[in-house]
Short mmCIF file of C-alpha atoms in Angstrom, two decimals:
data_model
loop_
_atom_site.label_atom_id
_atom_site.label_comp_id
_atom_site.label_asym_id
_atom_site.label_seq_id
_atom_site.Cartn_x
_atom_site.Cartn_y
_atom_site.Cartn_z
CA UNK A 1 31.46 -48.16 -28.49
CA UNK A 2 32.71 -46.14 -31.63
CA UNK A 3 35.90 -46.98 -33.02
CA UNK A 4 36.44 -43.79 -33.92
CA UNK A 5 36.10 -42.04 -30.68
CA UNK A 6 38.26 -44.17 -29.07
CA UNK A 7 40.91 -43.64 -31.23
CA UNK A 8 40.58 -39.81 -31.60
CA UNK A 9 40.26 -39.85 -27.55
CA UNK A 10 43.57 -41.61 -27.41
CA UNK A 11 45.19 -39.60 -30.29
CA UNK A 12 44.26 -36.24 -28.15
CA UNK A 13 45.35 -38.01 -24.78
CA UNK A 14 48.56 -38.52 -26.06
CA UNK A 15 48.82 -35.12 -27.53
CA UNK A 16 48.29 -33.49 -24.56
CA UNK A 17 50.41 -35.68 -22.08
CA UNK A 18 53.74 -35.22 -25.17
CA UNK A 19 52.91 -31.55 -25.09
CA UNK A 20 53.45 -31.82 -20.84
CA UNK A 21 56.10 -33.25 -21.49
CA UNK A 22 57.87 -31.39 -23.96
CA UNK A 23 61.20 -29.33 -22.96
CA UNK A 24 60.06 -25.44 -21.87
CA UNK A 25 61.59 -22.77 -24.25
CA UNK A 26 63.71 -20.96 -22.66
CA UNK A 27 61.94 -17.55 -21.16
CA UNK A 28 63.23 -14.09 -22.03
CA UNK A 29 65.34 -12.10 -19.69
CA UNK A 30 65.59 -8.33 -19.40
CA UNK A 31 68.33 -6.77 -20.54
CA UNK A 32 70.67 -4.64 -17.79
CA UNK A 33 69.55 -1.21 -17.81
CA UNK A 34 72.59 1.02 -18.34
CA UNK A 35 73.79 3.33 -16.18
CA UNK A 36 73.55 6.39 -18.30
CA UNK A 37 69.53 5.77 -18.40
CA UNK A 38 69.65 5.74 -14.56
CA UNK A 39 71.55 9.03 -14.60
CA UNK A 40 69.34 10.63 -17.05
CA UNK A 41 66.12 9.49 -14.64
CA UNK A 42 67.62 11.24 -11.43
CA UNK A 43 68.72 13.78 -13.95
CA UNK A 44 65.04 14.74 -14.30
CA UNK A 45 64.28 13.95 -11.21
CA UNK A 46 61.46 11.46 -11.68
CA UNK A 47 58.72 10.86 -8.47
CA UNK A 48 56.57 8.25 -8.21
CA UNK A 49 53.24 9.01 -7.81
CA UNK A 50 51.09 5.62 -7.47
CA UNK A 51 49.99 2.52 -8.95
CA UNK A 52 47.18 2.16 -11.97
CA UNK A 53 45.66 -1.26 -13.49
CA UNK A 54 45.03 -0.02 -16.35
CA UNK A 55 47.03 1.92 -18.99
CA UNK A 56 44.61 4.08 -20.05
CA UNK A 57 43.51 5.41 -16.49
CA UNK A 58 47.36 5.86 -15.77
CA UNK A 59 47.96 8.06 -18.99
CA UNK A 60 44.48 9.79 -18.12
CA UNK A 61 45.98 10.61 -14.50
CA UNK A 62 49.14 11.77 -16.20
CA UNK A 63 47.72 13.99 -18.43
CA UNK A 64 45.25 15.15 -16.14
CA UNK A 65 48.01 16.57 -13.48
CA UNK A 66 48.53 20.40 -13.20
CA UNK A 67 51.83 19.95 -10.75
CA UNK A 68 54.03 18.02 -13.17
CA UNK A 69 55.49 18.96 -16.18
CA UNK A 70 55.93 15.81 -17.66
CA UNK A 71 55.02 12.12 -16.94
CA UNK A 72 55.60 8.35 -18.24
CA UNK A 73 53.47 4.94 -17.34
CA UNK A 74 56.00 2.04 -16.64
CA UNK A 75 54.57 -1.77 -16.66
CA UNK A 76 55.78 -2.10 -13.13
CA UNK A 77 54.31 -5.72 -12.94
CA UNK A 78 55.35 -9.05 -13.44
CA UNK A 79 52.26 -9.81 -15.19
CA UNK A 80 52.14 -7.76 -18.51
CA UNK A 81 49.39 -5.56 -18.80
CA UNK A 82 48.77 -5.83 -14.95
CA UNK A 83 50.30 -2.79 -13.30
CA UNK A 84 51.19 0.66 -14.37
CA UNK A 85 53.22 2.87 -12.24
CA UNK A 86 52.81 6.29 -13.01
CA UNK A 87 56.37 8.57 -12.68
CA UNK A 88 56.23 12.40 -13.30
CA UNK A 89 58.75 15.32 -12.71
CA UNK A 90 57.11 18.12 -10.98
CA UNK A 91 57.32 21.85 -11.51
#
């Protein structure tokens, strides 16, 4: 058997099984949402329309509608890049 590979096999064995160890960062949280945002939101009345996968097909939807006046694509997923919810304020 090779020397080498045996001690390259062990080398990235024990990198791997430190880096399972190692001590998780900690993970970003949200910040509150403030209540004058949530007052502007009802100010405009904002509806929710439906769910899209993708971004583009939720801005295409959006911009496609004749009964809103305006619309926005929230990641509504836990998962970014997952789940778009599409919100417009009719006419």
């Amino acid at each position: 058997m090779n020397i080498r590979r045996v001690f390259y096999s062990v080398l990235a064995g024990g990198a791997i099984a430190a880096g399972g160890l190692a001590v998780p960062a900690a993970q970003a949280v949200d910040a509150p949402v403030a209540t004058t945002t949530s007052t502007a939101v009802a100010a405009d009345n904002w509806e929710y329309v439906g769910d899209f996968f993708w971004q583009s097909d939720c801005h295409a939807a959006g911009a496609a509608g004749t009964k809103w006046t305006k619309y926005k694509c929230i990641n509504g997923s836990a998962v970014p890049g997952d789940d778009y919810e599409l919100w417009v304020v009719y006419k």
